[in-house]
Short mmCIF file of C-alpha atoms in Angstrom, two decimals:
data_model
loop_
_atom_site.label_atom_id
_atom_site.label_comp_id
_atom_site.label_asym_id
_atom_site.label_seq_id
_atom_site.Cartn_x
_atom_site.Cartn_y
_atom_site.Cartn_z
CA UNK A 91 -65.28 -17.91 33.04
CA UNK A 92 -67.41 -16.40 36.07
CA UNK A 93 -65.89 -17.70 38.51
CA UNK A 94 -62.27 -17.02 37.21
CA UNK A 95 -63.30 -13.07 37.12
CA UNK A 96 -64.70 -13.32 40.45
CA UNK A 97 -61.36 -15.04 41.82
CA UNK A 98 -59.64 -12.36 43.49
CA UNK A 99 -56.13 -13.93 43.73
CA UNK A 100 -56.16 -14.52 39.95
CA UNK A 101 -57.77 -10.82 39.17
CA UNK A 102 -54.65 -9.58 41.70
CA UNK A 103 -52.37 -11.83 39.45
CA UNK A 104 -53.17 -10.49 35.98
CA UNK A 105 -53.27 -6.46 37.61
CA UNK A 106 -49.46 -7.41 38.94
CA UNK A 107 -48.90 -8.46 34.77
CA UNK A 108 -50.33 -5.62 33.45
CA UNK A 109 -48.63 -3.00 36.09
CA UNK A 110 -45.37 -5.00 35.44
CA UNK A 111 -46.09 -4.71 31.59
CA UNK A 112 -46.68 -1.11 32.11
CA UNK A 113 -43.45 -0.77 33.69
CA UNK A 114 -41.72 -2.49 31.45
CA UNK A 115 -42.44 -0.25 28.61
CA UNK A 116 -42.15 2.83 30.44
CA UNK A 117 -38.28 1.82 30.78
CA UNK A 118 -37.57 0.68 27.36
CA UNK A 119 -38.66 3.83 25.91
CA UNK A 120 -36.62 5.73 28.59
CA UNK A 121 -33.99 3.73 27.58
CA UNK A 122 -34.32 4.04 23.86
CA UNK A 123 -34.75 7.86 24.61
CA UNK A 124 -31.63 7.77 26.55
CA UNK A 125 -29.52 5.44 23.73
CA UNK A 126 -30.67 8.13 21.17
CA UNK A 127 -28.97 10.92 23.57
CA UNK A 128 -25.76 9.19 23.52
CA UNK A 129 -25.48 8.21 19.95
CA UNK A 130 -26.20 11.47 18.88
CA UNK A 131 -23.59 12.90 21.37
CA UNK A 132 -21.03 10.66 20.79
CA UNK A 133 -21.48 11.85 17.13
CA UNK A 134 -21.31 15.10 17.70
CA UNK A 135 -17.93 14.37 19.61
CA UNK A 136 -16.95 12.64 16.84
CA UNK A 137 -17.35 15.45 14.34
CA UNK A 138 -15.73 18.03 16.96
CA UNK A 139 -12.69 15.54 16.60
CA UNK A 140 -12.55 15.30 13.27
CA UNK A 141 -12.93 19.02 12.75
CA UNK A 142 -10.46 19.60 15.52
CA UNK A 143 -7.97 16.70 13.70
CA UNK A 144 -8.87 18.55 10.50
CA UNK A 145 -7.83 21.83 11.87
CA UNK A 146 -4.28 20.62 12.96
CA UNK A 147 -3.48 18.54 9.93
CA UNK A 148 -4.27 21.86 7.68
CA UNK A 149 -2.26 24.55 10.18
CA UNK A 150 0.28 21.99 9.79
CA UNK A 151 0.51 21.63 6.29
CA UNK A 152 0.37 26.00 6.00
CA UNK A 153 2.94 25.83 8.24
CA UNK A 154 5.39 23.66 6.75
CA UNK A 155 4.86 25.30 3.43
CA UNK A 156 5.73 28.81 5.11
CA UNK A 157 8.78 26.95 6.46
CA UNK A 158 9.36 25.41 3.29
CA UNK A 159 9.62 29.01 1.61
CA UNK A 160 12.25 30.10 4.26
CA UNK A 161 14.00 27.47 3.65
CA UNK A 162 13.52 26.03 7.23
CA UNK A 163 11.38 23.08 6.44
CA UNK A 164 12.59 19.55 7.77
CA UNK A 165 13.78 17.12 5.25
CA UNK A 166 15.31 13.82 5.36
CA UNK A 167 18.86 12.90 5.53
CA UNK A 168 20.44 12.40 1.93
CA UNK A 169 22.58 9.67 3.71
CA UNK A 170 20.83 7.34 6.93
CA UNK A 171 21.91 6.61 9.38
CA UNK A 172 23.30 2.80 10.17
CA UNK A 173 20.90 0.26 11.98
CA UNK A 174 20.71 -2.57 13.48
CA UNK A 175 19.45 -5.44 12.24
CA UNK A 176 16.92 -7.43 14.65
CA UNK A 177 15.41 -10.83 13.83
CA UNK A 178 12.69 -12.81 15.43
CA UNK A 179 13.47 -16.62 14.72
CA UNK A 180 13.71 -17.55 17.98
CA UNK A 181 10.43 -16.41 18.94
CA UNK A 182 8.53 -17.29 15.81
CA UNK A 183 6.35 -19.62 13.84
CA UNK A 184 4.82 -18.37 10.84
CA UNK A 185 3.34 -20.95 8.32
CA UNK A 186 4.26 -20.48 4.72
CA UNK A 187 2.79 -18.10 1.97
CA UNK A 188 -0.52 -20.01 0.29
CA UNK A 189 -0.58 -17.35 -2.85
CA UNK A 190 2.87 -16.02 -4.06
CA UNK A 191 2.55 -13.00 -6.51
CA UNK A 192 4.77 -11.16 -8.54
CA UNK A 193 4.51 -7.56 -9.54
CA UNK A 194 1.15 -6.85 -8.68
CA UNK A 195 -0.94 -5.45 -6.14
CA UNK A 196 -1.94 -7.16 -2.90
CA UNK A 197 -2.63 -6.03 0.47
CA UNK A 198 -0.60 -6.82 3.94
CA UNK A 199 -2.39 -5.16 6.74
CA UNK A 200 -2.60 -1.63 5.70
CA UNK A 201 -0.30 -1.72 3.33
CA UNK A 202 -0.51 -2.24 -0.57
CA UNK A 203 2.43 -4.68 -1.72
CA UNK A 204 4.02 -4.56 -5.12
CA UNK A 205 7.38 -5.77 -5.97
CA UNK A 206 10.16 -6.96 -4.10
CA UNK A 207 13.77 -6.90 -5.63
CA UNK A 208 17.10 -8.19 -3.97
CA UNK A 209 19.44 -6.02 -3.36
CA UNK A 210 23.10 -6.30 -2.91
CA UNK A 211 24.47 -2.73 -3.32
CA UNK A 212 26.26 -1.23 -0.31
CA UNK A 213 23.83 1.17 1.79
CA UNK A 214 24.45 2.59 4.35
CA UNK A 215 21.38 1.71 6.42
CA UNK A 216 22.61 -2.10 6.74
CA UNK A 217 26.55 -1.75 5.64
CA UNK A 218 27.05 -5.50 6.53
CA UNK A 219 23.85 -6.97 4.92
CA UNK A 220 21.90 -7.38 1.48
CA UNK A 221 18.63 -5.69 1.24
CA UNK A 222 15.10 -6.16 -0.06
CA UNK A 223 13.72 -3.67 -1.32
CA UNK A 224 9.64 -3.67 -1.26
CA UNK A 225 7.67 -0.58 -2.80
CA UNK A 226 4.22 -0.49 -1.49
CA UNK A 227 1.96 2.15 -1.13
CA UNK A 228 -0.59 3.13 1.90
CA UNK A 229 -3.19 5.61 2.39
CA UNK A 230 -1.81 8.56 4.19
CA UNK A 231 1.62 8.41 5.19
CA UNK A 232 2.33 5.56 7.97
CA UNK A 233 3.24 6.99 11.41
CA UNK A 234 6.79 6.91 12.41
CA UNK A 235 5.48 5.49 15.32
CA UNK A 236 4.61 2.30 13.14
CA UNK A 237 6.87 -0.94 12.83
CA UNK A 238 7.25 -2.75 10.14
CA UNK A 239 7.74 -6.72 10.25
CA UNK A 240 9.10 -8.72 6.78
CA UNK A 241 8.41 -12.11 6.70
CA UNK A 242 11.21 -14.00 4.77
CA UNK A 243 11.06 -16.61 3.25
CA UNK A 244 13.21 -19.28 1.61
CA UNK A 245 10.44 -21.44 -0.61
CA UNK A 246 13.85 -24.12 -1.57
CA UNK A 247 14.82 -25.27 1.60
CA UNK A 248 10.80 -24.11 3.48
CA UNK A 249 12.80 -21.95 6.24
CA UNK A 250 11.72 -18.55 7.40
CA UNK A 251 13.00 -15.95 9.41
CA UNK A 252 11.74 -12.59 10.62
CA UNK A 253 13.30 -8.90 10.39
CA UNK A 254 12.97 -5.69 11.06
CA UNK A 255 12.55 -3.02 8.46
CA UNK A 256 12.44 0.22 7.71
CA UNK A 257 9.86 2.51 5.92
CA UNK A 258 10.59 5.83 3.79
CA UNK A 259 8.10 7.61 2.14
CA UNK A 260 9.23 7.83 -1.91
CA UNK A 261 7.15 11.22 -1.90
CA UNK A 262 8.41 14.03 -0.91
CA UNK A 263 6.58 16.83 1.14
CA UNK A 264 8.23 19.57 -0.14
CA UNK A 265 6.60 18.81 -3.78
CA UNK A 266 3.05 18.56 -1.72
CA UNK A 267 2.93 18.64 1.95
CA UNK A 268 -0.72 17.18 1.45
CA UNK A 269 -1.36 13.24 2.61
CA UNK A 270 -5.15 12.51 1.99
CA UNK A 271 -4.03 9.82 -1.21
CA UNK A 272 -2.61 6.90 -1.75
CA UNK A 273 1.50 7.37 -0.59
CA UNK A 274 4.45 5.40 -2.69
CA UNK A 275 6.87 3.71 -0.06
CA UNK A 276 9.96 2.07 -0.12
CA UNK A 277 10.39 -0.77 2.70
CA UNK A 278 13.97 -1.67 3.41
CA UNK A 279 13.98 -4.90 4.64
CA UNK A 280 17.48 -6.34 5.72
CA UNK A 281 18.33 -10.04 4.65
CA UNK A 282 20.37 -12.07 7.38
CA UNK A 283 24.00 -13.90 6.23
CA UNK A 284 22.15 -17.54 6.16
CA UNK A 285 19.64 -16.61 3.81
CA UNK A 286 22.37 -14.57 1.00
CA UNK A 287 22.41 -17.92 -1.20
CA UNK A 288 18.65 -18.52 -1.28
CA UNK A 289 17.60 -19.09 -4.82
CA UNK A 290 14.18 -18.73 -4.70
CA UNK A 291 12.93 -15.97 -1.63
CA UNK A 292 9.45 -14.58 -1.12
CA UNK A 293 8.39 -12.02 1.37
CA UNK A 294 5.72 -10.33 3.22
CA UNK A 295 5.07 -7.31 5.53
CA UNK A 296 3.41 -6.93 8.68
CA UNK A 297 2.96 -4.21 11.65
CA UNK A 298 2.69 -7.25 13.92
CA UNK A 299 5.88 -9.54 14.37
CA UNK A 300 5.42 -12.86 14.04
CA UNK A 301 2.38 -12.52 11.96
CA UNK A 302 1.80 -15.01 9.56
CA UNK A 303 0.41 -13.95 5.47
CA UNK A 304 -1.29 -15.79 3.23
CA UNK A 305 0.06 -13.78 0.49
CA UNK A 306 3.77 -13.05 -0.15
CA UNK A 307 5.48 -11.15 -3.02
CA UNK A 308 8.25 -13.12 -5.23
CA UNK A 309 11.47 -11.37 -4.76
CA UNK A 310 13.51 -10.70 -7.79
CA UNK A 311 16.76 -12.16 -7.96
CA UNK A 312 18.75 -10.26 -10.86
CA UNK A 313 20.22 -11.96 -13.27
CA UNK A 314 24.41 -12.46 -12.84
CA UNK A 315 26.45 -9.07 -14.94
CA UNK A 316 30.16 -8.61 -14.99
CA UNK A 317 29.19 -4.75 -15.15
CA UNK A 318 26.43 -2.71 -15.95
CA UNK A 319 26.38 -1.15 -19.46
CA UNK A 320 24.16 0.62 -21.88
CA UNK A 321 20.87 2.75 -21.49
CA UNK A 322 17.61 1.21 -20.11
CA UNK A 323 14.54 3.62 -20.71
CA UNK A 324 11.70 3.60 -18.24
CA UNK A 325 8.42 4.27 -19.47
CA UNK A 326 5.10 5.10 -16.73
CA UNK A 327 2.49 3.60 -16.92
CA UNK A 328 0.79 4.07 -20.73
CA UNK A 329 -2.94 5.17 -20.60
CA UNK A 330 -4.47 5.92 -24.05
CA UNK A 331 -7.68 5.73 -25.14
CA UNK A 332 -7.14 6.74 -28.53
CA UNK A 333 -5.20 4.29 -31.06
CA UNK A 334 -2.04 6.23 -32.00
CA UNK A 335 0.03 3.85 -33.14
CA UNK A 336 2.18 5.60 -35.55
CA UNK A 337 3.12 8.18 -33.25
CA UNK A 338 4.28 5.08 -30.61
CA UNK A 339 6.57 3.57 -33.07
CA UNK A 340 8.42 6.87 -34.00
CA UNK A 341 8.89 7.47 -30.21
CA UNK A 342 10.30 3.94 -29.69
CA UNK A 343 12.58 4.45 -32.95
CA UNK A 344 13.75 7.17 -31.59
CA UNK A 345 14.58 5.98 -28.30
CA UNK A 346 17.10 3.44 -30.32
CA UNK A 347 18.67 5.80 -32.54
CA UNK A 348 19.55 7.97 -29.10
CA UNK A 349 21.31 5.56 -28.01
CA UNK A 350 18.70 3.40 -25.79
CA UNK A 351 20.03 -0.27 -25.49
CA UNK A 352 16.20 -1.36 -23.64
CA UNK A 353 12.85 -0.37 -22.73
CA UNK A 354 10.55 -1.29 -20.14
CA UNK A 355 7.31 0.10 -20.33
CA UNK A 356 4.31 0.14 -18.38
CA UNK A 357 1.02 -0.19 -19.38
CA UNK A 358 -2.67 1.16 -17.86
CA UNK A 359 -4.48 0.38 -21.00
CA UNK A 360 -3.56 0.69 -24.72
CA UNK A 361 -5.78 -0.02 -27.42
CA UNK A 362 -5.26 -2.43 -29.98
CA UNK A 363 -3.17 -1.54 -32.51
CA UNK A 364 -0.17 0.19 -29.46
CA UNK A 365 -0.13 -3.12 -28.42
CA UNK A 366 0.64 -4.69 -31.34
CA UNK A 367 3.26 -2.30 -31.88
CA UNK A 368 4.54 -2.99 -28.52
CA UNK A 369 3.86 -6.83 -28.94
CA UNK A 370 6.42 -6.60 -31.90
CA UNK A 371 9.19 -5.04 -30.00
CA UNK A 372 8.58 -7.26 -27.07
CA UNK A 373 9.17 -11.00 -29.55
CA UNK A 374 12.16 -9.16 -30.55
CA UNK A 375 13.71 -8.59 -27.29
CA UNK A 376 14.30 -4.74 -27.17
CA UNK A 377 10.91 -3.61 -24.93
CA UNK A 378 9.89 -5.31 -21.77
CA UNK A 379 6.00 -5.09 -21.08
CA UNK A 380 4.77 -5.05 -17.67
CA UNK A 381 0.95 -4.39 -17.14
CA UNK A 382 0.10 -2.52 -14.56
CA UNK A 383 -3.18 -1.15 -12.07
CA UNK A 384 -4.25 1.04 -9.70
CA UNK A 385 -3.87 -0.21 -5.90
CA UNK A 386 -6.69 -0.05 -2.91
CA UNK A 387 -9.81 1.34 -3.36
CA UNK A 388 -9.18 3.34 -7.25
CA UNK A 389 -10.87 2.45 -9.81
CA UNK A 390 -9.34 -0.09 -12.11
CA UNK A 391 -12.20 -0.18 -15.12
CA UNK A 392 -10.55 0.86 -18.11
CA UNK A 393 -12.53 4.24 -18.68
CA UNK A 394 -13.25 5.02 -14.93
CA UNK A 395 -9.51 4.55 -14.32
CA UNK A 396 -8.64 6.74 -17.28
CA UNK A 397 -10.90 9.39 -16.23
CA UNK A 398 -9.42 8.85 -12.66
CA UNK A 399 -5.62 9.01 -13.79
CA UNK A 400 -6.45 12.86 -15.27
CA UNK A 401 -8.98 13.97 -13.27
CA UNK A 402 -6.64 13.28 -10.01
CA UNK A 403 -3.22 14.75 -11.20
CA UNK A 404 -1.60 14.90 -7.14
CA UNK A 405 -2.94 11.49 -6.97
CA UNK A 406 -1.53 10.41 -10.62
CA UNK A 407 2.08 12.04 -9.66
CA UNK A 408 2.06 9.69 -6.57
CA UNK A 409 1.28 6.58 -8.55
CA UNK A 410 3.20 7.37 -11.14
CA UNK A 411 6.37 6.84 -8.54
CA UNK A 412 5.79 2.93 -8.09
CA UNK A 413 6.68 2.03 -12.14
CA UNK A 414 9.71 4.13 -11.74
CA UNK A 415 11.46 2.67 -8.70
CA UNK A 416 10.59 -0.98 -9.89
CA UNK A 417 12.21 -0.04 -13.35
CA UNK A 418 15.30 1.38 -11.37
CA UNK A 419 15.25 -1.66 -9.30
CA UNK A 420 15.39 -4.09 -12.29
CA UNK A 421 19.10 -2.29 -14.18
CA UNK A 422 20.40 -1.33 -10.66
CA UNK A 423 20.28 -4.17 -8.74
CA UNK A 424 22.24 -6.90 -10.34
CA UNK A 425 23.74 -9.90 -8.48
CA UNK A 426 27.88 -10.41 -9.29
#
């Protein structure tokens, strides 16, 4: 040990290590000093954004209610324009759906997917071709900016083909201008001539073309009808937490003796005794079911959700939107 202290190469070896060392730390705490800095000032850019973003999206909103009141405000056409249908097929290879759902919730990209019904009324948005319609919902509205991709396909004969569609908000501004909640949309997506005999079609969405979903929504192919006839009642979605089910049979009664011929009714949560009142209509054939939840990120516990439901009334109005369009849907779109 002597003579390694009294070796003056090695002694001017381990001084190099130590002043190295030295160095060494001296720049990783200048460095961690410096990668504080810019975290903390790319926050605070951050929040200037957001308050700045903030700031628009609320002189914006004033603005079109001011211009709502003079009767200037922007709304969209009663009657749309004609478009062209573009597919993808000849650039494409999606593999088939894995899960196939049917009225409920699942997600594609951003958006949250819930029925799908085929539709062969005239429109005026593809005059030459059926539709399907989707209703989703998304949070905020989607940019008009954004493109919107439905993935066809025929499960019978395993073919696919890609399309175009097009995306309306079911809310309208003028009854709140406001978009921080979950938005109700209709998805128009138009069905080429080769796939109007498919039997058995499933579909999803995608702001990517040529983007391939595990998931895909069973469209509903109505039932044949000479003509429509008769009164179908649509009922949002049922959310009691107290068992009234006296008062629930007089209100169906009375739907009958009106003049109702059917009625589909949605349901949050009932408690036991409404749904064996609505069990009993359902074996007989005059009421139609269809359970129902909350989409995305909301609370689907039975007595979060309830408090939810009332507690958000804005939100509640927008959700409430979904049940009647896929009710309309079901009497309106029937197959000849």
């Amino acid at each position: 040990m002597y003579y390694f202290w009294n070796s003056r190469i090695q002694l001017a070896y381990i001084s190099c290590l130590l002043l190295l060392l030295r160095i060494s730390l001296d720049q990783l705490r200048i460095y961690l000093k410096d990668s504080k800095k810019e975290q903390k000032q790319r926050e605070d850019d951050n929040d200037e954004g957001s308050f700045t973003n903030d700031m628009d999206y609320v002189l914006e909103t004033m603005q079109y209610m001011h211009d709502l009141k003079l009767g200037k405000a922007e709304i969209r056409p009663v009657v749309e324009e004609e478009k062209k249908v573009r597919q993808y097929w000849w650039q494409c290879y999606l593999k088939m759906p894995k899960i196939v759902i049917s009225n409920d919730w699942f997600q594609n990209d951003d958006l949250y997917v819930y029925s799908a019904t085929y539709d062969k009324r005239r429109n005026s948005l593809y005059p030459n071709n059926h539709i399907i319609q989707v209703l989703t919902m998304s949070f905020r509205s989607v940019p008009l900016t954004d493109k919107i991709f439905c993935n066809l396909y025929d499960m019978v004969r395993e073919q696919y083909i890609v399309t175009e569609g097009t995306i309306r908000e079911i809310w309208q501004r003028a009854w709140d201008p406001r978009d921080f909640f979950y938005i109700p949309n209709l998805i128009s997506c138009p069905v080429p001539k080769y796939f109007e005999y498919s039997t058995n079609l499933t579909i999803s969405l995608s702001k990517t073309a040529c983007k391939s979903q595990e998931i895909s929504a069973q469209v509903r192919m109505q039932r044949s009808k000479k003509e429509k006839s008769g009164i179908a009642v649509c009922v949002k979605g049922l959310d009691y937490l107290e068992d009234i089910p006296e008062r629930l049979v007089e209100w169906i009664e009375m739907q009958f003796i009106t003049g109702a011929d059917t009625i589909t009714v949605y349901t949050y949560y009932v408690p036991h005794k409404m749904q064996q009142v609505l069990n009993y209509y359902s074996k007989q054939g005059s009421i139609t079911v269809i359970p129902i939840n909350l989409p995305g990120e909301s609370p689907n516990q039975v007595y979060i959700r309830s408090h939810f439901i009332w507690r958000n009334r804005q939100q509640k109005r927008r959700h409430e939107l979904i049940p009647y369009n896929d009710c309309f849907y079901r009497y309106s779109c029937y197959i000849s």
